[in-house]
Amino acid sequence: MVKYIIILHVNDNFNIWIMRIEAYLTGLLPRDDDTIDIFKRWERGEISKEVFMEAKYKIIKFWIDLQSNLDFEYIHDPQCTWEDLYRPFTNISGVDPGPLSRYFENNFLFRKLVINSIIDRIDNIFNGYLSYNFMPTNRKWKISIPGPYSLYKSIISNLKPDDLINIVINIVVSALKELYSKGYSLVDLFEPWIVYDKFLDENLLFQLYAPIRKLGIKYNIYTFFGSIAGRENILSRLGAEAVSIDIYETNIDNIRVPFDRVIIGILNARNTLLENFDFIENVVKKIYKRGIINTIILSTNCDLEFLPFKYAVDKADYLAQIKRRLML
Amino acid sequence: MINILRTQEIGSLRKPPELMNLWKKYIAGKTEYDALLQNIRRTSKYIVHTLEKIGLTYVWDGEMHRWEMYYHPVTNINGFELAGQVRIFDNRYFIKGIVRGKPKLTCNYYLNEFLFVKSIASHPVKIPITGPYTIADWTYNEYYFKKWSRNTTDLKLAEYKSKEEFVLDLAREVINPILKELSGRGAERIQIDEPAATTHPREMDIFVEGFNECVRGISSTVTIHICYSDYTILAPYINELKTRHIALEFANRDLWTLGTKNSDRPGYKDLKIICKEYGYDGEIGLGVLDVHTDKLEPPDLIKDRIIYALKYVDPDKLFINPDCGLRTRQLSIAFKKLTNMIEGVKLACKEMGIRF
């Protein structure tokens, strides 16, 4: 059953807020210490497949149960078994893992994708990577994958740009169809490059999104590691259900919010510091006042995987608390 | 002109299983430091002597005295707490800390290690230490961020100001006193490891100021090692760093095919930017071994990488080294890679008429 929350909030100045507040997680979620150890031992060939699979299922189930208990609007696939956001795409014949590269301004390295030939066949991209077997059937599911612009930027290729654009479109379209067919009703397209890139290639961006918009599959656009300032209009024209703002990168006093549904990356997934509630309330108010918003979605600014397990769990729990307190 | 190529290891090597287990027990509080130290010293001797036998000009003991390059300083500086494991890539993790108070040095956490390695080595030693920018960047900045983020919505600015204060406190109150003592006790060559240097392009001035504060008043040669970074971000600042030696990773981004043309050696293209466009004329530590693969670089490939680099760097200013510490490889693989490296250096020297 779809659950909506409509709140009437009277603040200190007797202004009335009417909006829906939702909350959910996004991106790759971290493993606990035991699971980290099991994965290492599996890689070294020290444990049986049975032991490995048991540990894998345990951590997946933990994150799913936590989200169910915290009553988030969507249960996010924990993606805690993924090596990085891009690795599943190496399941596609003709896509290879490239050299280790820094993932934006983080002490985290990922493998870019290497594509040097036209790809004829794309299917079962996420084979072995999805947790749909464990997702509760009475809830809506979502998952994160790279958006087409960020995917394009993360490929090493000697192909002609037009050929590569077509390949990226085919990959993202196939990925969205596959995820939809498995039961994911919402996909977070991770697009840090849209806000990180100093010189955004607008033509490329709209070219990449045109076929994706036509699919009729719901997607959010998550921006992080950069400010949306100056790119608000562009983001509003990409057909997303909601667009996210990383408030740790964006000075909210300097932006417009031309979205009716906005995701606020209110909790910093790159710092253990637990945010002060008054600060959060102030940010939510300011963003609300800057647009014609009917729904605010509270989330982390990026993957919780940038935090150790314990702190990630605390932040997830705090996210649910914030939602409840804002609705008082 | 010396007209000679010199070689070095970058720092860390993998601990043998027995030592690794002892370290784990020690961290878990299940063994005494004396028991650990005995094994450390035995392993340290073995490594130093092996590296000397392989033929490296400058040696170190693979950092056997440290659990890990970040864990070692943050567990020895007041103001830090450990938060837990965070992924670096794939199944590799490190234990990340939180700064909850102003950092304060309680003891020189490199001194005993230095004195021991110096006492057992017959080759010159180079001690690697973790730099202030990297320590700060790899730490959850609670103490300073809380201070700078009060009453502002410009959290990006708050992050910058809090990082700046954190790095400079570490440089002035922790690293500089360590370097002064090491220098006074005979450390002739000290390498500051700053793998995080170019992580945040807009913080490059913080990184440079932090490094320069570390080396203030130090008479020893202080070098710097940077890896897995964007060197086009580093290049404009390289001449502002008060060092004459910078060791960089290149092999990871290069091809495995032979050749000395630009198209053969894409991984080394930034040498041109650093040395020609920005006019850096100090020493370069040239990474010729990819530390993330067991595959052994053939000596001919290493030779070609060196010959390519010699287009931009004089032989007396060129040091040959792995991309980074080889701790991700089994010790036996690391030694084989280093042996090939020396063979490659010999081949390059022979072809270019350089002494080795």
XYZ file of C-alpha atoms in Angstrom:
684
model
C 0.000 0.000 0.000
C 1.350 3.415 -0.914
C 1.553 5.631 2.129
C 1.627 9.413 1.887
C 2.161 11.817 4.704
C 0.592 15.202 4.553
C 1.635 17.535 7.290
C 0.499 20.858 8.513
C 3.367 22.573 10.249
C 3.006 25.807 12.151
C 6.399 27.276 12.818
C 7.495 30.024 15.179
C 6.393 32.736 12.761
C 2.960 31.172 12.287
C 3.702 30.285 8.664
C 1.945 27.218 7.420
C 3.768 24.470 5.578
C 1.819 21.925 3.612
C 3.946 19.237 2.114
C 4.614 15.577 2.081
C 7.734 14.369 3.829
C 9.333 11.095 2.903
C 12.652 9.524 3.777
C 14.814 6.826 2.293
C 18.372 5.634 1.889
C 20.422 5.550 -1.275
C 23.588 4.139 -2.800
C 25.883 1.431 -1.518
C 25.435 0.587 2.158
C 28.425 -0.627 4.203
C 29.264 -4.097 5.452
C 29.855 -4.827 9.107
C 33.239 -6.051 10.371
C 32.310 -9.731 10.246
C 31.099 -9.459 6.659
C 34.205 -7.530 5.635
C 36.300 -10.340 7.076
C 34.234 -13.037 5.328
C 34.546 -11.290 1.951
C 38.325 -11.071 2.372
C 38.565 -14.721 3.352
C 36.357 -15.711 0.408
C 38.624 -13.787 -1.934
C 41.646 -15.644 -0.515
C 39.855 -18.995 -0.927
C 39.826 -19.679 2.804
C 36.114 -20.392 3.279
C 33.395 -22.412 1.590
C 30.799 -20.905 -0.711
C 28.151 -21.851 1.830
C 29.775 -19.754 4.567
C 30.265 -16.863 2.164
C 26.671 -16.906 0.928
C 25.316 -17.121 4.451
C 27.262 -13.998 5.468
C 26.207 -12.204 2.319
C 22.516 -12.914 2.933
C 22.833 -11.906 6.580
C 24.085 -8.395 5.833
C 21.573 -7.899 3.014
C 18.763 -8.948 5.304
C 20.006 -6.695 8.082
C 19.768 -3.573 5.922
C 16.408 -4.548 4.469
C 14.921 -5.264 7.888
C 16.306 -2.021 9.299
C 14.704 0.021 6.538
C 11.384 -1.796 6.967
C 11.445 -1.133 10.691
C 12.295 2.519 10.152
C 9.289 2.774 7.844
C 11.067 4.372 4.903
C 8.856 4.990 1.859
C 11.026 2.793 -0.348
C 13.177 -0.136 0.679
C 16.508 0.483 -0.950
C 18.447 -2.508 -2.264
C 21.458 -2.465 0.108
C 23.955 -2.995 -2.746
C 26.416 -3.908 0.011
C 27.929 -6.749 -1.996
C 28.874 -4.526 -4.946
C 32.562 -3.703 -5.439
C 31.594 -0.243 -6.680
C 28.611 1.301 -8.456
C 30.047 0.552 -11.894
C 31.303 -3.025 -11.524
C 28.055 -4.864 -12.450
C 28.363 -3.404 -15.941
C 31.457 -5.554 -16.494
C 28.970 -8.445 -16.735
C 28.277 -7.109 -20.238
C 30.423 -8.753 -22.863
C 32.729 -6.040 -24.234
C 32.830 -4.011 -21.009
C 35.986 -4.564 -18.955
C 37.149 -3.205 -15.613
C 39.769 -0.494 -16.102
C 42.539 0.856 -13.844
C 41.815 1.986 -10.314
C 40.704 5.598 -10.309
C 39.834 7.979 -7.529
C 36.067 8.319 -7.023
C 35.704 12.076 -7.051
C 37.191 13.683 -3.944
C 37.160 10.574 -1.798
C 39.672 8.130 -0.444
C 37.836 5.502 -2.441
C 39.026 4.009 -5.692
C 36.811 2.445 -8.346
C 37.440 0.849 -11.685
C 36.399 2.867 -14.689
C 34.824 0.853 -17.492
C 36.774 0.092 -20.651
C 34.756 -0.221 -23.866
C 36.626 -0.467 -27.131
C 34.155 -2.230 -29.381
C 30.511 -1.947 -30.369
C 28.354 -3.941 -27.987
C 25.745 -6.143 -29.651
C 24.035 -7.788 -26.756
C 23.145 -6.399 -23.330
C 21.249 -8.597 -20.911
C 21.418 -9.758 -17.306
C 23.656 -6.855 -16.341
C 22.924 -7.286 -12.660
C 23.275 -11.051 -12.520
C 24.500 -11.847 -9.003
C 24.221 -8.252 -7.798
C 20.561 -7.786 -6.837
C 18.794 -8.541 -3.568
C 15.203 -8.701 -4.817
C 14.767 -12.204 -3.414
C 15.001 -10.717 0.072
C 12.929 -7.581 -0.446
C 9.547 -7.424 1.331
C 6.736 -7.933 -1.145
C 4.435 -5.494 0.644
C 6.778 -2.531 0.141
C 8.100 -0.509 -2.796
C 11.716 -1.107 -3.816
C 14.383 1.104 -5.227
C 18.044 0.879 -6.192
C 20.902 3.141 -7.373
C 22.835 2.922 -10.616
C 25.033 5.431 -12.458
C 23.085 7.977 -14.485
C 23.932 8.102 -18.192
C 26.005 11.289 -17.982
C 28.167 9.997 -15.139
C 28.418 6.588 -16.797
C 29.629 8.229 -20.018
C 32.220 10.179 -18.029
C 33.495 7.015 -16.357
C 34.275 5.064 -19.508
C 37.673 4.741 -21.152
C 37.168 4.183 -24.843
C 38.731 4.679 -28.215
C 35.336 4.598 -29.940
C 33.852 7.591 -31.749
C 31.776 9.781 -29.367
C 28.514 9.022 -31.188
C 29.112 5.280 -30.949
C 29.885 5.575 -27.263
C 26.787 7.694 -26.644
C 24.636 4.994 -28.241
C 26.302 2.313 -26.154
C 25.729 4.264 -22.939
C 22.074 4.837 -23.831
C 21.625 1.134 -24.597
C 23.280 0.150 -21.329
C 21.175 2.486 -19.179
C 17.942 1.637 -21.000
C 18.666 -2.091 -20.626
C 19.588 -1.601 -16.971
C 16.379 0.289 -16.197
C 14.247 -2.305 -17.992
C 15.977 -5.148 -16.185
C 15.538 -3.499 -12.777
C 11.899 -2.690 -13.491
C 11.250 -6.273 -14.552
C 12.717 -7.486 -11.261
C 10.334 -5.321 -9.268
C 12.239 -2.110 -8.565
C 9.702 0.666 -9.032
C 12.154 3.541 -8.609
C 15.791 3.900 -9.641
C 18.188 6.511 -8.273
C 20.357 7.650 -11.145
C 23.604 8.812 -9.573
C 24.780 11.880 -11.447
C 27.611 13.518 -9.527
C 29.240 14.575 -12.802
C 26.315 16.905 -13.601
C 27.246 19.083 -10.646
C 30.958 18.302 -10.423
C 31.842 19.041 -14.034
C 32.922 22.672 -14.445
C 31.894 22.597 -18.082
C 28.672 20.670 -18.337
C 28.006 19.348 -21.843
C 24.291 20.141 -22.013
C 23.796 18.721 -25.506
C 25.296 15.431 -24.445
C 23.214 15.408 -21.256
C 19.901 15.908 -23.051
C 20.887 13.485 -25.813
C 21.583 10.814 -23.199
C 18.339 11.410 -21.304
C 15.956 11.643 -24.281
C 15.465 7.861 -24.767
C 15.471 7.216 -21.030
C 12.598 9.619 -20.411
C 10.467 7.723 -22.915
C 10.679 4.438 -21.013
C 8.050 5.383 -18.458
C 10.199 4.002 -15.643
C 10.458 6.251 -12.585
C 13.889 7.589 -11.703
C 15.377 10.133 -9.322
C 18.492 12.091 -10.138
C 20.938 12.168 -7.260
C 23.498 14.938 -7.428
C 26.326 15.077 -4.926
C 29.988 16.056 -4.605
C 29.052 19.390 -6.196
C 26.624 22.291 -5.996
C 23.438 22.448 -8.044
C 23.721 26.259 -8.134
C 23.352 27.406 -11.752
C 22.185 23.961 -12.926
C 18.736 23.919 -11.326
C 16.844 24.499 -14.599
C 18.791 21.860 -16.480
C 18.123 19.337 -13.739
C 14.422 20.167 -13.770
C 14.224 19.252 -17.480
C 15.549 15.691 -17.283
C 12.275 13.960 -16.476
C 13.194 12.871 -12.957
C 10.679 12.082 -10.252
C 12.817 14.057 -7.838
C 16.233 15.719 -7.844
C 18.589 15.664 -4.895
C 20.601 18.500 -3.394
C 23.801 17.809 -1.483
C 23.590 20.559 1.127
C 27.210 19.975 2.142
C 28.280 21.133 -1.314
C 25.463 23.576 -2.104
C 24.931 26.861 -0.322
C 21.151 26.763 -0.158
C 20.963 30.545 0.117
C 22.197 30.733 -3.484
C 19.877 28.333 -5.290
C 16.431 28.107 -6.798
C 14.413 24.935 -6.355
C 12.290 24.460 -9.478
C 11.246 20.919 -8.541
C 7.962 19.851 -7.019
C 9.664 16.886 -5.433
C 13.080 17.473 -3.968
C 15.449 15.121 -2.206
C 17.492 16.854 0.461
C 20.811 15.174 1.170
C 20.379 16.297 4.736
C 22.655 13.805 6.482
C 26.313 13.900 5.605
C 27.379 10.381 4.701
C 30.995 11.534 4.703
C 31.151 12.633 8.333
C 30.408 10.730 11.531
C 29.145 13.913 13.171
C 25.431 13.589 13.850
C 23.673 16.676 12.559
C 21.905 19.048 14.897
C 18.126 18.915 14.523
C 17.662 22.701 14.612
C 20.105 23.003 11.734
C 18.182 20.378 9.753
C 14.854 22.044 10.388
C 16.299 25.365 9.260
C 17.595 23.847 6.015
C 14.282 22.154 5.262
C 12.408 25.421 5.845
C 14.761 27.387 3.645
C 14.520 24.927 0.777
C 10.758 24.743 1.098
C 10.551 28.509 0.802
C 12.694 28.522 -2.326
C 10.363 26.588 -4.587
C 6.915 25.217 -5.234
C 7.556 22.000 -3.466
C 4.920 19.439 -2.648
C 7.211 16.679 -1.441
C 10.456 16.773 0.464
C 12.393 13.559 0.617
C 14.990 13.320 3.349
C 18.037 11.283 2.489
C 21.775 11.078 2.886
C 23.836 13.251 0.567
C 25.566 10.183 -0.932
C 26.262 6.506 -0.227
C 26.395 5.560 3.444
C 29.291 3.337 2.477
C 31.611 6.238 3.217
C 30.922 5.600 6.907
C 31.796 2.611 9.065
C 28.851 0.283 9.600
C 27.979 1.473 13.114
C 27.811 5.130 12.095
C 25.871 4.307 8.935
C 23.252 2.511 11.011
C 23.090 5.482 13.389
C 22.547 7.863 10.470
C 19.811 5.641 8.975
C 18.103 5.572 12.339
C 18.503 9.343 12.709
C 16.976 9.888 9.264
C 13.801 8.195 10.431
C 13.837 10.219 13.651
C 14.191 13.481 11.727
C 11.205 12.647 9.581
C 9.109 11.943 12.657
C 10.229 15.127 14.420
C 9.575 17.317 11.380
C 6.056 15.974 11.257
C 5.298 16.914 14.856
C 76.434 15.463 -12.771
C 76.376 12.067 -11.022
C 75.062 10.295 -14.116
C 73.719 7.410 -12.131
C 70.257 6.010 -11.565
C 69.215 5.424 -7.986
C 66.493 3.100 -6.753
C 64.205 3.006 -3.741
C 61.201 1.261 -2.247
C 58.277 3.527 -1.439
C 57.381 2.178 1.973
C 55.047 -0.560 2.998
C 55.357 -4.261 2.262
C 52.983 -7.045 3.232
C 53.591 -8.513 6.659
C 54.262 -12.257 6.745
C 51.217 -14.198 8.086
C 52.807 -14.863 11.481
C 53.506 -11.172 12.068
C 50.111 -10.198 10.700
C 48.434 -12.499 13.218
C 50.525 -11.120 16.050
C 49.598 -7.579 15.075
C 45.899 -8.551 15.034
C 46.253 -10.108 18.482
C 48.072 -7.038 19.765
C 45.378 -4.691 18.450
C 42.724 -6.903 20.038
C 44.650 -6.695 23.341
C 45.491 -10.408 23.284
C 49.268 -10.170 23.272
C 51.970 -7.981 24.798
C 53.968 -5.502 22.743
C 57.262 -7.230 23.607
C 56.157 -10.432 21.877
C 55.086 -8.422 18.851
C 58.287 -6.382 18.811
C 60.488 -9.473 18.717
C 58.763 -10.664 15.580
C 58.750 -7.164 14.065
C 62.498 -6.873 14.475
C 63.174 -10.293 13.032
C 60.994 -9.544 10.012
C 62.390 -6.050 9.676
C 65.945 -7.405 9.473
C 64.937 -9.991 6.899
C 63.280 -7.372 4.705
C 66.042 -4.783 4.922
C 68.679 -7.376 4.090
C 66.603 -8.781 1.222
C 66.087 -5.323 -0.278
C 69.829 -4.689 0.012
C 70.548 -7.996 -1.660
C 68.135 -7.155 -4.474
C 70.156 -4.002 -4.907
C 68.026 -1.007 -3.908
C 69.980 2.177 -3.241
C 67.708 3.345 -0.382
C 65.988 0.825 1.840
C 63.366 0.638 4.567
C 61.838 -2.304 6.390
C 58.421 -2.316 4.716
C 56.857 -0.557 7.728
C 56.735 -3.710 9.858
C 56.646 -1.510 12.982
C 53.304 -0.066 11.902
C 49.961 -1.741 11.454
C 49.123 0.658 8.633
C 50.183 4.137 7.475
C 47.105 5.931 8.803
C 46.340 3.785 11.842
C 49.875 4.282 13.181
C 49.753 8.079 13.559
C 46.126 8.389 14.662
C 46.571 5.866 17.453
C 49.593 7.802 18.655
C 48.262 11.351 18.536
C 45.884 12.644 21.192
C 42.590 13.992 19.877
C 41.744 11.039 17.631
C 39.362 8.132 18.105
C 38.943 5.157 15.798
C 35.576 4.980 14.030
C 35.757 1.691 12.133
C 36.499 0.129 8.774
C 35.841 1.996 5.545
C 36.391 0.662 2.048
C 39.229 1.917 -0.150
C 38.426 -0.360 -3.102
C 36.986 -3.825 -3.698
C 37.700 -5.788 -0.508
C 40.389 -3.421 0.801
C 39.485 -1.398 3.867
C 41.216 0.866 6.351
C 40.316 1.829 9.890
C 39.271 5.449 9.779
C 39.474 7.819 12.720
C 37.541 10.789 14.017
C 39.195 13.950 15.304
C 37.367 14.987 18.449
C 39.914 17.363 19.976
C 42.961 19.412 19.021
C 45.726 16.967 17.969
C 48.601 16.715 20.407
C 51.795 14.723 20.026
C 52.453 12.442 22.961
C 55.550 10.671 21.674
C 57.579 10.479 18.467
C 55.910 7.376 17.057
C 58.571 6.868 14.367
C 61.740 7.278 16.432
C 62.362 3.751 17.757
C 61.544 2.277 14.379
C 64.002 4.630 12.690
C 66.796 3.937 15.156
C 66.332 0.191 14.744
C 66.253 0.154 10.940
C 69.227 2.505 10.754
C 71.167 0.199 13.066
C 70.617 -2.891 10.902
C 70.912 -1.390 7.404
C 74.123 -1.195 5.450
C 72.517 0.820 2.640
C 71.275 4.366 3.233
C 67.766 4.442 4.672
C 64.763 6.556 3.802
C 62.019 6.712 6.418
C 58.479 7.183 5.119
C 56.021 9.047 7.325
C 52.386 9.969 6.786
C 51.799 13.626 5.974
C 49.369 16.006 7.678
C 47.083 16.562 4.721
C 46.499 12.834 4.252
C 45.916 12.261 7.958
C 43.363 15.068 7.969
C 41.712 14.027 4.737
C 41.288 10.440 5.845
C 39.762 11.471 9.163
C 36.178 12.375 9.980
C 36.560 15.992 10.933
C 34.143 16.453 13.823
C 36.124 18.826 16.077
C 36.979 21.526 13.557
C 33.842 21.181 11.406
C 31.583 21.643 14.421
C 33.424 24.868 15.187
C 33.314 26.290 11.647
C 29.793 25.172 10.670
C 27.973 27.012 13.439
C 25.439 29.543 12.160
C 26.151 29.108 8.445
C 24.515 27.452 5.473
C 27.754 27.664 3.488
C 28.956 24.278 4.602
C 31.460 24.033 1.774
C 33.286 27.048 3.174
C 33.022 25.617 6.679
C 34.578 22.396 5.407
C 37.472 24.307 3.839
C 38.192 26.405 6.922
C 37.952 23.430 9.236
C 40.311 21.389 7.041
C 42.810 24.235 6.893
C 42.981 24.586 10.656
C 43.184 20.816 11.126
C 46.039 20.354 8.631
C 48.069 23.259 9.984
C 47.646 22.074 13.578
C 48.899 18.632 12.552
C 51.815 20.079 10.568
C 52.971 22.462 13.292
C 52.160 20.551 16.457
C 52.778 16.963 15.349
C 54.749 16.378 12.160
C 57.307 19.185 12.380
C 58.449 18.184 15.888
C 58.712 14.557 14.693
C 60.866 15.562 11.721
C 63.068 17.760 13.904
C 63.780 14.877 16.239
C 64.347 12.346 13.450
C 66.661 14.769 11.706
C 68.564 15.383 14.926
C 68.943 11.622 15.432
C 70.483 11.059 12.011
C 67.646 10.672 9.516
C 69.179 11.980 6.324
C 66.282 11.191 4.046
C 62.640 11.413 5.107
C 59.704 10.789 2.790
C 56.375 12.410 3.560
C 53.558 10.315 2.131
C 50.658 12.386 0.849
C 48.493 10.101 -1.297
C 45.529 12.409 -0.628
C 47.356 15.514 -1.891
C 45.220 16.270 -4.937
C 41.972 14.774 -3.688
C 40.339 18.188 -3.322
C 41.609 20.578 -6.004
C 40.392 23.630 -4.138
C 42.421 22.633 -1.092
C 45.775 22.495 -2.863
C 46.976 25.600 -1.035
C 46.201 23.884 2.280
C 48.211 20.846 1.221
C 51.187 22.980 0.136
C 51.144 25.106 3.281
C 50.845 21.985 5.415
C 53.854 20.360 3.744
C 55.943 23.500 4.009
C 55.092 23.871 7.701
C 56.252 20.286 8.272
C 59.702 20.910 6.806
C 60.252 24.321 8.386
C 63.708 24.343 9.971
C 64.548 20.754 8.951
C 68.044 20.203 7.546
C 67.532 16.610 6.310
C 66.368 15.882 2.763
C 62.588 15.688 2.944
C 60.943 14.087 -0.094
C 57.291 13.603 -0.909
C 55.346 10.652 -2.327
C 51.986 11.113 -4.052
C 49.981 8.435 -5.858
C 46.684 7.698 -7.633
C 46.229 11.407 -8.063
C 45.587 13.872 -10.827
C 49.040 15.314 -11.543
C 47.582 18.098 -13.653
C 46.132 19.419 -10.387
C 49.477 19.007 -8.634
C 51.701 20.470 -11.374
C 50.859 24.176 -10.872
C 51.814 23.856 -7.182
C 54.842 21.593 -7.504
C 57.427 24.353 -7.389
C 55.838 25.828 -4.258
C 56.594 22.656 -2.287
C 59.807 23.003 -0.296
C 61.269 19.731 -1.512
C 63.651 18.649 -4.247
C 62.211 15.162 -4.693
C 58.759 13.957 -5.609
C 57.978 10.250 -6.032
C 54.937 9.495 -8.163
C 52.842 6.542 -9.316
C 52.747 6.072 -13.081
C 52.766 2.345 -13.931
C 49.139 1.797 -12.846
C 47.998 4.085 -15.644
C 50.392 2.800 -18.284
C 50.269 0.089 -20.938
C 52.166 -3.210 -20.722
C 53.391 -3.104 -24.294
C 56.990 -2.145 -25.038
C 58.137 1.113 -26.607
C 59.398 4.561 -25.761
C 57.184 6.722 -27.953
C 54.486 8.961 -26.451
C 51.789 6.587 -27.696
C 53.582 3.638 -26.068
C 53.771 5.269 -22.649
C 50.455 7.062 -21.942
C 50.858 6.489 -18.218
C 53.878 8.771 -18.139
C 52.441 11.645 -20.154
C 52.154 13.925 -17.125
C 55.955 14.018 -16.841
C 55.870 16.458 -19.727
C 53.389 18.693 -17.909
C 55.355 18.583 -14.670
C 58.861 18.976 -16.095
C 58.339 20.980 -19.263
C 55.175 23.032 -18.841
C 55.727 23.833 -15.165
C 59.521 23.662 -15.266
C 59.989 21.387 -12.260
C 63.664 20.446 -12.246
C 63.956 18.546 -8.978
C 64.267 14.801 -8.524
C 61.513 12.484 -9.710
C 60.809 9.114 -8.140
C 59.469 7.198 -11.118
C 56.849 4.542 -10.389
C 57.570 1.624 -12.724
C 55.791 -1.216 -10.889
C 52.012 -1.516 -10.619
C 51.393 -2.555 -7.024
C 47.859 -3.745 -7.703
C 48.690 -6.764 -9.801
C 50.733 -9.917 -9.262
C 51.727 -9.784 -12.904
C 55.476 -9.181 -13.084
C 56.683 -6.279 -15.174
C 59.312 -7.641 -17.580
C 62.689 -5.857 -17.258
C 62.355 -4.686 -20.887
C 59.122 -2.851 -20.031
C 60.768 -1.207 -17.026
C 63.696 -0.251 -19.230
C 61.369 1.418 -21.741
C 59.539 3.322 -19.005
C 62.861 4.634 -17.709
C 64.146 5.565 -21.159
C 60.914 7.442 -21.799
C 61.269 9.340 -18.512
C 64.867 10.261 -19.332
C 63.473 12.513 -22.071
C 62.229 14.791 -19.301
C 64.457 14.094 -16.284
C 68.245 14.020 -16.042
C 69.601 10.660 -14.888
C 71.064 12.116 -11.694
C 67.600 13.374 -10.795
C 65.752 10.185 -11.656
C 65.021 7.621 -8.945
C 63.348 4.339 -9.859
C 60.714 2.889 -7.534
C 57.397 1.028 -7.431
C 54.232 3.115 -7.809
C 53.545 2.848 -4.093
C 54.191 0.498 -1.197
C 53.899 -3.120 -2.315
C 51.872 -4.191 0.728
C 49.019 -5.325 -1.491
C 51.237 -8.123 -2.883
C 52.617 -11.253 -1.248
C 56.180 -10.597 -0.079
C 57.556 -13.118 -2.556
C 55.800 -11.332 -5.434
C 56.988 -7.944 -4.172
C 60.588 -9.170 -4.103
C 60.264 -10.596 -7.631
C 58.852 -7.302 -8.877
C 61.694 -5.378 -7.248
C 64.257 -7.795 -8.692
C 62.818 -7.169 -12.156
C 62.918 -3.452 -11.434
C 66.648 -3.603 -10.786
C 67.129 -5.672 -13.950
C 65.175 -3.063 -15.896
C 67.315 -0.288 -14.443
C 70.468 -2.161 -15.482
C 69.137 -2.577 -19.024
C 68.216 1.109 -19.235
C 71.610 2.166 -17.899
C 73.378 -0.063 -20.390
C 71.360 1.285 -23.298
C 71.702 4.914 -22.244
C 75.342 4.724 -21.096
C 74.488 5.551 -17.491
C 76.309 4.194 -14.469
C 74.455 1.941 -12.019
